[in-house]
Amino acid sequence: MAFARKSEPPLLYTIYQNMVDYRVRHGECFFCLAGREEEEQGQKGRLVAVNECFRAFVPFSPSEPFEVRIVPKDHISSFAEQLRNENAAFQFAGILKEVMRKVKKTLQQEVLGEENWQKASDPPYLFRLYTAPNDDDSCGAYHWFFIISPQNTKKVGFERGTDQDVIPIFPEEAAAKLRAA
């Protein structure tokens, strides 16, 4: 399903503005800094997978358990621009496949156990791609990213009443389980 809009949704504008503000205040991109820090922490941090062009990690404040962000190592604002490079396209496909396998295996092991995980069907997923609005990043602050959110929880009273998510696992613990998968 696709939607056409005349302008960017408020959430996308907010994300873009936050990236611009961070870059102005700190002199560098948030995702460039966070990605390097996650890779340096390795097995102790929230890093799930890494390859030549991308890092995949569990965000500090995920919206779902076992949510993973895939972020390019290079500061690139446009998904389309990055994937024009054939090697980057193959690297993205590879890390996406690896992360999806790890997420499925981890979620199914939580329910079915180690020996039966491959027999289960995939849970529903929400994929979100955040790329520079209209491929325009004139200030150089935007860094595209891709989010994989397995839809494995239900929003109930507290979440609906406060619009805050309750995540039953720490991001570092989720990353450790995903790395082990």
Coordinates of N, CA, C and O in Angstrom, one line a residue, residues 13-154:
Y13 N 9.2 15.5 9.5 CA 9.7 16.9 9.7 C 10.4 17.0 11.0 O 11.5 17.5 11.1
T14 N 9.8 16.4 12.1 CA 10.4 16.4 13.4 C 11.8 15.7 13.4 O 12.8 16.2 14.0
I15 N 11.8 14.5 12.8 CA 13.1 13.7 12.8 C 14.1 14.5 12.0 O 15.3 14.7 12.5
Y16 N 13.8 15.1 10.9 CA 14.7 15.9 10.1 C 15.2 17.1 11.0 O 16.4 17.4 11.0
Q17 N 14.3 17.8 11.6 CA 14.7 19.0 12.4 C 15.6 18.6 13.6 O 16.6 19.3 13.9
N18 N 15.3 17.4 14.2 CA 16.2 16.9 15.3 C 17.6 16.6 14.8 O 18.5 16.9 15.5
M19 N 17.7 16.1 13.6 CA 19.0 15.8 13.0 C 19.8 17.1 12.8 O 21.0 17.1 13.0
V20 N 19.1 18.0 12.2 CA 19.7 19.3 12.0 C 20.2 20.0 13.3 O 21.3 20.4 13.4
D21 N 19.3 20.0 14.3 CA 19.6 20.6 15.6 C 20.8 19.9 16.2 O 21.7 20.5 16.8
Y22 N 20.8 18.5 16.2 CA 21.9 17.8 16.8 C 23.3 18.1 16.1 O 24.3 18.4 16.7
R23 N 23.2 18.2 14.8 CA 24.4 18.5 14.0 C 25.0 19.9 14.3 O 26.2 20.1 14.5
V24 N 24.0 20.9 14.5 CA 24.4 22.2 14.8 C 25.1 22.3 16.2 O 26.1 22.9 16.4
R25 N 24.4 21.6 17.2 CA 24.9 21.7 18.5 C 26.2 20.9 18.7 O 27.1 21.3 19.5
H26 N 26.4 19.7 18.1 CA 27.5 18.8 18.4 C 28.5 18.8 17.2 O 29.6 18.1 17.4
G27 N 28.2 19.4 16.1 CA 29.2 19.4 15.0 C 29.3 18.1 14.2 O 30.2 18.0 13.4
E28 N 28.5 17.1 14.5 CA 28.5 15.9 13.7 C 27.1 15.2 13.8 O 26.3 15.6 14.6
C29 N 26.9 14.3 12.9 CA 25.7 13.6 12.8 C 25.5 12.6 14.0 O 26.4 11.9 14.4
F30 N 24.3 12.6 14.5 CA 23.9 11.6 15.6 C 24.2 10.2 15.2 O 24.8 9.4 15.9
F31 N 23.7 9.8 14.0 CA 23.8 8.4 13.6 C 25.3 8.0 13.3 O 25.7 6.8 13.5
C32 N 26.1 8.9 12.8 CA 27.5 8.6 12.6 C 28.2 8.4 13.9 O 28.9 7.4 14.1
L33 N 27.9 9.2 14.9 CA 28.5 9.0 16.3 C 27.9 7.8 16.9 O 28.7 7.0 17.4
A34 N 26.6 7.6 17.0 CA 26.0 6.5 17.6 C 26.5 5.2 17.0 O 26.8 4.2 17.7
G35 N 26.5 5.1 15.7 CA 27.0 3.9 15.0 C 28.4 3.5 15.3 O 28.7 2.4 15.6
R36 N 29.3 4.5 15.4 CA 30.7 4.2 15.7 C 30.8 3.7 17.2 O 31.5 2.8 17.5
E37 N 30.0 4.4 18.1 CA 30.0 3.9 19.5 C 29.5 2.5 19.6 O 30.0 1.7 20.4
E38 N 28.4 2.2 18.9 CA 27.9 0.8 19.0 C 28.9 -0.2 18.5 O 29.0 -1.2 19.1
E39 N 29.6 0.1 17.4 CA 30.5 -0.8 16.9 C 31.7 -1.0 17.8 O 32.2 -2.1 18.0
E40 N 32.1 0.1 18.5 CA 33.2 0.0 19.4 C 32.9 -0.8 20.6 O 33.7 -1.6 21.2
Q41 N 31.6 -0.7 21.1 CA 31.1 -1.5 22.2 C 31.0 -3.0 21.9 O 31.1 -3.9 22.8
G42 N 30.7 -3.3 20.6 CA 30.6 -4.7 20.2 C 29.7 -5.5 21.0 O 28.5 -5.2 21.1
Q43 N 30.2 -6.6 21.5 CA 29.4 -7.6 22.3 C 28.8 -7.0 23.5 O 27.8 -7.6 24.1
K44 N 29.3 -5.9 24.1 CA 28.7 -5.3 25.3 C 27.6 -4.4 25.0 O 26.8 -4.1 25.9
G45 N 27.4 -3.9 23.8 CA 26.5 -2.9 23.4 C 25.2 -3.5 22.8 O 24.8 -4.6 23.0
R46 N 24.7 -2.7 21.9 CA 23.4 -3.0 21.3 C 23.6 -3.4 19.8 O 22.6 -3.6 19.1
L47 N 24.8 -3.6 19.3 CA 25.1 -4.0 18.0 C 24.6 -5.4 17.7 O 24.9 -6.3 18.5
V48 N 24.0 -5.6 16.6 CA 23.4 -6.9 16.2 C 24.3 -7.5 15.1 O 24.6 -8.7 15.1
A49 N 24.6 -6.7 14.1 CA 25.3 -7.1 12.9 C 26.0 -5.9 12.3 O 25.6 -4.8 12.4
V50 N 27.1 -6.2 11.6 CA 27.9 -5.2 10.9 C 28.5 -5.7 9.6 O 28.8 -6.9 9.6
N51 N 28.6 -5.0 8.6 CA 29.3 -5.4 7.4 C 30.1 -4.2 6.8 O 30.2 -3.2 7.5
E52 N 30.5 -4.3 5.6 CA 31.4 -3.2 5.1 C 30.7 -1.8 5.0 O 31.3 -0.8 5.2
C53 N 29.4 -1.8 4.8 CA 28.7 -0.5 4.6 C 27.6 -0.2 5.6 O 27.2 1.0 5.7
F54 N 27.2 -1.1 6.5 CA 26.1 -0.9 7.4 C 26.3 -1.4 8.8 O 27.1 -2.4 9.0
R55 N 25.6 -0.8 9.7 CA 25.5 -1.3 11.1 C 24.1 -1.6 11.4 O 23.2 -0.8 11.1
A56 N 23.8 -2.6 12.2 CA 22.5 -2.9 12.6 C 22.5 -3.0 14.1 O 23.4 -3.7 14.7
F57 N 21.6 -2.2 14.8 CA 21.7 -2.3 16.3 C 20.3 -2.0 16.8 O 19.4 -1.5 16.1
V58 N 20.1 -2.5 18.1 CA 18.8 -2.3 18.8 C 18.9 -0.8 19.3 O 19.8 -0.5 20.0
P59 N 17.9 0.0 19.0 CA 17.9 1.4 19.5 C 17.7 1.4 21.0 O 17.2 0.5 21.6
F60 N 18.2 2.5 21.6 CA 18.1 2.7 23.0 C 16.7 2.7 23.5 O 16.4 2.1 24.6
S61 N 15.8 3.2 22.7 CA 14.4 3.3 23.1 C 13.5 2.7 22.0 O 12.9 3.5 21.2
P62 N 13.5 1.4 21.9 CA 12.7 0.8 20.8 C 11.2 0.9 21.0 O 10.7 1.1 22.1
S63 N 10.4 0.8 19.9 CA 9.0 0.9 20.0 C 8.4 -0.6 20.2 O 7.3 -0.7 20.6
E64 N 9.2 -1.6 19.9 CA 8.8 -3.0 20.0 C 10.1 -3.8 20.5 O 11.2 -3.4 20.2
P65 N 9.8 -4.9 21.3 CA 11.0 -5.7 21.6 C 11.6 -6.3 20.3 O 10.9 -6.6 19.4
F66 N 12.9 -6.3 20.3 CA 13.7 -6.8 19.2 C 13.7 -6.0 18.0 O 14.0 -6.4 16.9
E67 N 13.3 -4.7 18.1 CA 13.3 -3.8 17.0 C 14.8 -3.5 16.7 O 15.7 -3.5 17.5
V68 N 15.1 -3.4 15.4 CA 16.5 -3.2 14.9 C 16.5 -2.1 13.9 O 15.7 -2.0 13.0
R69 N 17.6 -1.2 14.0 CA 17.8 -0.2 13.0 C 19.0 -0.5 12.2 O 20.0 -1.0 12.7
I70 N 18.9 -0.4 10.9 CA 20.0 -0.5 10.0 C 20.4 0.9 9.5 O 19.5 1.6 9.0
V71 N 21.7 1.2 9.7 CA 22.1 2.6 9.4 C 23.4 2.5 8.6 O 24.3 1.7 8.9
P72 N 23.5 3.2 7.5 CA 24.8 3.2 6.7 C 25.9 3.8 7.5 O 25.7 4.7 8.3
K73 N 27.1 3.2 7.4 CA 28.3 3.7 8.0 C 28.7 5.1 7.5 O 29.1 6.0 8.3
D74 N 28.5 5.3 6.2 CA 28.8 6.6 5.6 C 27.7 7.5 5.8 O 26.5 7.1 5.8
H75 N 27.9 8.8 5.9 CA 26.9 9.8 6.1 C 26.2 10.1 4.7 O 26.8 10.9 3.9
I76 N 25.1 9.4 4.5 CA 24.4 9.6 3.3 C 22.9 9.9 3.6 O 22.3 9.2 4.4
S77 N 22.3 10.9 3.0 CA 21.0 11.3 3.3 C 19.9 10.5 2.6 O 18.8 10.5 3.0
S78 N 20.2 10.0 1.4 CA 19.2 9.4 0.6 C 19.4 7.9 0.4 O 20.5 7.4 0.0
F79 N 18.4 7.1 0.7 CA 18.4 5.6 0.5 C 18.7 5.3 -1.0 O 19.6 4.5 -1.3
A80 N 18.0 6.0 -1.9 CA 18.2 5.8 -3.3 C 19.6 6.1 -3.8 O 20.2 5.4 -4.6
E81 N 20.1 7.2 -3.3 CA 21.5 7.6 -3.6 C 22.5 6.5 -3.2 O 23.4 6.1 -4.0
Q82 N 22.3 6.0 -2.0 CA 23.3 5.0 -1.5 C 23.2 3.7 -2.3 O 24.2 3.1 -2.7
L83 N 22.0 3.3 -2.7 CA 21.8 2.0 -3.4 C 22.1 2.1 -4.8 O 22.0 1.0 -5.5
R84 N 22.5 3.2 -5.4 CA 22.9 3.3 -6.7 C 24.3 2.6 -6.8 O 24.7 2.1 -7.9
N85 N 25.0 2.5 -5.7 CA 26.3 1.8 -5.7 C 25.9 0.3 -5.5 O 25.3 -0.1 -4.6
E86 N 26.4 -0.5 -6.5 CA 26.0 -1.9 -6.5 C 26.5 -2.6 -5.3 O 25.8 -3.4 -4.7
N87 N 27.7 -2.3 -4.8 CA 28.3 -3.0 -3.6 C 27.4 -2.6 -2.4 O 27.1 -3.5 -1.6
A88 N 27.0 -1.4 -2.3 CA 26.2 -1.0 -1.1 C 24.8 -1.7 -1.2 O 24.3 -2.1 -0.2
A89 N 24.3 -1.8 -2.4 CA 23.0 -2.5 -2.5 C 23.1 -4.0 -2.1 O 22.2 -4.5 -1.3
F90 N 24.2 -4.7 -2.5 CA 24.4 -6.1 -2.0 C 24.6 -6.1 -0.5 O 24.2 -7.0 0.2
Q91 N 25.4 -5.2 0.0 CA 25.7 -5.1 1.4 C 24.4 -4.9 2.2 O 24.2 -5.5 3.3
F92 N 23.5 -4.0 1.7 CA 22.2 -3.8 2.4 C 21.4 -5.0 2.4 O 20.8 -5.4 3.4
A93 N 21.3 -5.7 1.2 CA 20.5 -6.9 1.1 C 21.0 -8.0 2.1 O 20.3 -8.7 2.8
G94 N 22.4 -8.0 2.2 CA 23.0 -9.0 3.1 C 22.7 -8.8 4.5 O 22.3 -9.7 5.3
I95 N 22.8 -7.5 5.0 CA 22.6 -7.3 6.4 C 21.1 -7.4 6.7 O 20.7 -7.8 7.8
L96 N 20.2 -7.0 5.8 CA 18.8 -7.1 6.0 C 18.4 -8.6 6.2 O 17.7 -9.0 7.1
K97 N 18.9 -9.4 5.3 CA 18.7 -10.9 5.4 C 19.2 -11.4 6.7 O 18.5 -12.2 7.4
E98 N 20.4 -11.1 7.1 CA 21.0 -11.5 8.3 C 20.1 -11.1 9.6 O 19.8 -11.9 10.4
V99 N 19.8 -9.8 9.6 CA 19.0 -9.3 10.7 C 17.6 -10.0 10.8 O 17.1 -10.4 11.8
M100 N 17.0 -10.2 9.6 CA 15.6 -10.8 9.6 C 15.7 -12.2 10.1 O 14.8 -12.7 10.8
R101 N 16.8 -13.0 9.7 CA 16.9 -14.3 10.2 C 17.1 -14.3 11.7 O 16.5 -15.1 12.4
K102 N 17.9 -13.4 12.2 CA 18.2 -13.3 13.6 C 16.9 -13.0 14.4 O 16.6 -13.5 15.5
V103 N 16.2 -12.0 13.9 CA 14.9 -11.6 14.6 C 13.9 -12.8 14.6 O 13.4 -13.1 15.7
K104 N 13.7 -13.4 13.5 CA 12.8 -14.6 13.4 C 13.2 -15.7 14.4 O 12.4 -16.2 15.2
K105 N 14.5 -16.0 14.3 CA 15.0 -17.1 15.2 C 14.8 -16.8 16.6 O 14.4 -17.6 17.5
T106 N 15.2 -15.5 17.0 CA 15.1 -15.1 18.4 C 13.7 -15.1 18.9 O 13.4 -15.6 20.0
L107 N 12.8 -14.5 18.1 CA 11.4 -14.5 18.5 C 10.8 -15.9 18.6 O 10.0 -16.2 19.6
Q108 N 11.1 -16.8 17.7 CA 10.5 -18.1 17.7 C 11.1 -19.0 18.8 O 10.4 -19.8 19.4
Q109 N 12.4 -18.7 19.1 CA 13.0 -19.5 20.3 C 12.4 -19.1 21.6 O 12.2 -19.9 22.5
E110 N 12.0 -17.8 21.7 CA 11.3 -17.3 22.9 C 10.0 -18.1 23.1 O 9.6 -18.3 24.2
V111 N 9.3 -18.5 22.0 CA 8.0 -19.1 22.1 C 8.2 -20.7 22.0 O 7.6 -21.4 22.8
L112 N 8.9 -21.2 21.0 CA 8.9 -22.6 20.7 C 10.1 -23.4 21.2 O 10.1 -24.6 21.1
G113 N 11.2 -22.7 21.5 CA 12.4 -23.4 22.0 C 13.4 -23.5 20.8 O 13.1 -23.4 19.7
E114 N 14.6 -23.9 21.2 CA 15.7 -23.9 20.2 C 15.5 -24.9 19.1 O 15.8 -24.5 17.9
E115 N 15.0 -26.1 19.3 CA 14.9 -27.1 18.2 C 13.8 -26.9 17.2 O 13.8 -27.4 16.1
N116 N 12.7 -26.1 17.6 CA 11.6 -26.0 16.7 C 11.4 -24.6 16.0 O 10.4 -24.4 15.3
W117 N 12.3 -23.7 16.2 CA 12.1 -22.4 15.7 C 11.9 -22.3 14.2 O 11.1 -21.4 13.7
Q118 N 12.5 -23.1 13.4 CA 12.4 -23.0 11.9 C 11.0 -23.5 11.4 O 10.6 -23.2 10.3
K119 N 10.2 -24.2 12.3 CA 8.9 -24.7 11.9 C 7.8 -23.6 12.0 O 6.8 -23.7 11.4
A120 N 8.1 -22.5 12.7 CA 7.2 -21.4 12.9 C 7.1 -20.5 11.7 O 8.1 -20.3 11.0
S121 N 6.0 -19.8 11.6 CA 5.9 -18.8 10.5 C 6.5 -17.5 11.1 O 6.6 -17.3 12.3
D122 N 6.8 -16.6 10.1 CA 7.3 -15.3 10.5 C 6.2 -14.5 11.3 O 5.0 -14.5 10.9
P123 N 6.6 -13.7 12.3 CA 5.7 -12.8 12.9 C 5.4 -11.6 11.9 O 6.2 -11.4 11.0
P124 N 4.4 -10.9 12.1 CA 4.2 -9.7 11.3 C 5.3 -8.6 11.6 O 5.7 -8.5 12.7
Y125 N 5.7 -7.9 10.6 CA 6.8 -6.9 10.7 C 6.2 -5.6 10.2 O 5.4 -5.5 9.3
L126 N 6.8 -4.5 10.8 CA 6.6 -3.2 10.3 C 8.0 -2.7 9.8 O 8.9 -2.7 10.6
F127 N 8.1 -2.3 8.5 CA 9.4 -1.8 8.0 C 9.2 -0.3 7.8 O 8.2 0.1 7.2
R128 N 10.2 0.5 8.3 CA 10.1 1.9 8.1 C 11.4 2.4 7.5 O 12.5 2.1 8.1
L129 N 11.3 3.1 6.4 CA 12.5 3.7 5.8 C 12.4 5.2 6.0 O 11.4 5.9 5.6
Y130 N 13.4 5.8 6.6 CA 13.5 7.3 6.7 C 14.7 7.8 5.9 O 15.8 7.5 6.1
T131 N 14.3 8.5 4.9 CA 15.3 9.1 3.9 C 15.0 10.6 3.8 O 13.9 11.1 4.2
A132 N 16.0 11.3 3.4 CA 15.9 12.8 3.3 C 14.6 13.2 2.5 O 14.4 12.6 1.4
P133 N 13.8 14.1 3.0 CA 12.6 14.6 2.3 C 13.0 15.0 0.9 O 13.9 15.9 0.7
N134 N 12.3 14.4 -0.1 CA 12.5 14.8 -1.5 C 14.0 14.7 -2.0 O 14.4 15.5 -2.8
D135 N 14.7 13.8 -1.3 CA 16.2 13.7 -1.6 C 16.9 15.0 -1.5 O 17.9 15.3 -2.1
D136 N 16.4 15.9 -0.6 CA 17.0 17.2 -0.4 C 17.5 17.3 1.0 O 16.8 17.3 2.0
D137 N 18.8 17.4 1.1 CA 19.5 17.6 2.4 C 20.5 18.7 2.2 O 21.7 18.5 2.3
S138 N 20.0 19.9 1.9 CA 21.0 21.0 1.6 C 21.9 21.3 2.7 O 23.0 21.8 2.5
C139 N 21.5 21.1 4.0 CA 22.3 21.4 5.1 C 23.3 20.2 5.5 O 24.1 20.4 6.4
G140 N 23.1 19.1 4.9 CA 24.0 17.9 5.2 C 23.8 17.3 6.5 O 24.7 16.5 7.0
A141 N 22.6 17.4 7.1 CA 22.4 16.9 8.5 C 21.7 15.5 8.5 O 21.9 14.8 9.4
Y142 N 21.0 15.2 7.4 CA 20.2 14.0 7.4 C 21.0 12.8 7.1 O 21.9 12.8 6.3
H143 N 20.7 11.7 7.8 CA 21.3 10.4 7.7 C 20.2 9.4 7.6 O 19.4 9.2 8.5
W144 N 20.0 8.7 6.4 CA 18.9 7.8 6.2 C 19.1 6.6 7.2 O 20.2 6.2 7.5
F145 N 18.0 5.9 7.5 CA 18.0 4.7 8.3 C 16.8 3.9 8.0 O 15.8 4.4 7.5
F146 N 16.8 2.6 8.4 CA 15.8 1.6 8.1 C 15.5 0.9 9.4 O 16.4 0.5 10.1
I147 N 14.2 0.8 9.8 CA 13.8 0.2 11.0 C 13.0 -1.1 10.7 O 12.1 -1.0 9.9
I148 N 13.3 -2.1 11.4 CA 12.6 -3.4 11.4 C 11.9 -3.5 12.8 O 12.6 -3.6 13.8
S149 N 10.6 -3.5 12.8 CA 9.9 -3.7 14.0 C 9.0 -4.9 14.0 O 7.9 -4.9 13.4
P150 N 9.4 -6.0 14.6 CA 8.5 -7.1 14.7 C 7.3 -6.8 15.6 O 7.4 -6.2 16.6
Q151 N 6.1 -7.1 15.1 CA 4.9 -6.7 15.8 C 4.5 -7.9 16.7 O 3.6 -8.7 16.4
N152 N 5.2 -8.0 17.8 CA 5.0 -9.1 18.7 C 4.4 -8.7 20.1 O 4.4 -9.5 21.0
T153 N 3.9 -7.5 20.2 CA 3.3 -7.1 21.4 C 2.0 -6.5 21.1 O 1.8 -6.0 20.0
K154 N 1.1 -6.4 22.1 CA -0.2 -5.7 21.9 C -0.2 -4.5 22.8 O 0.3 -4.5 24.0

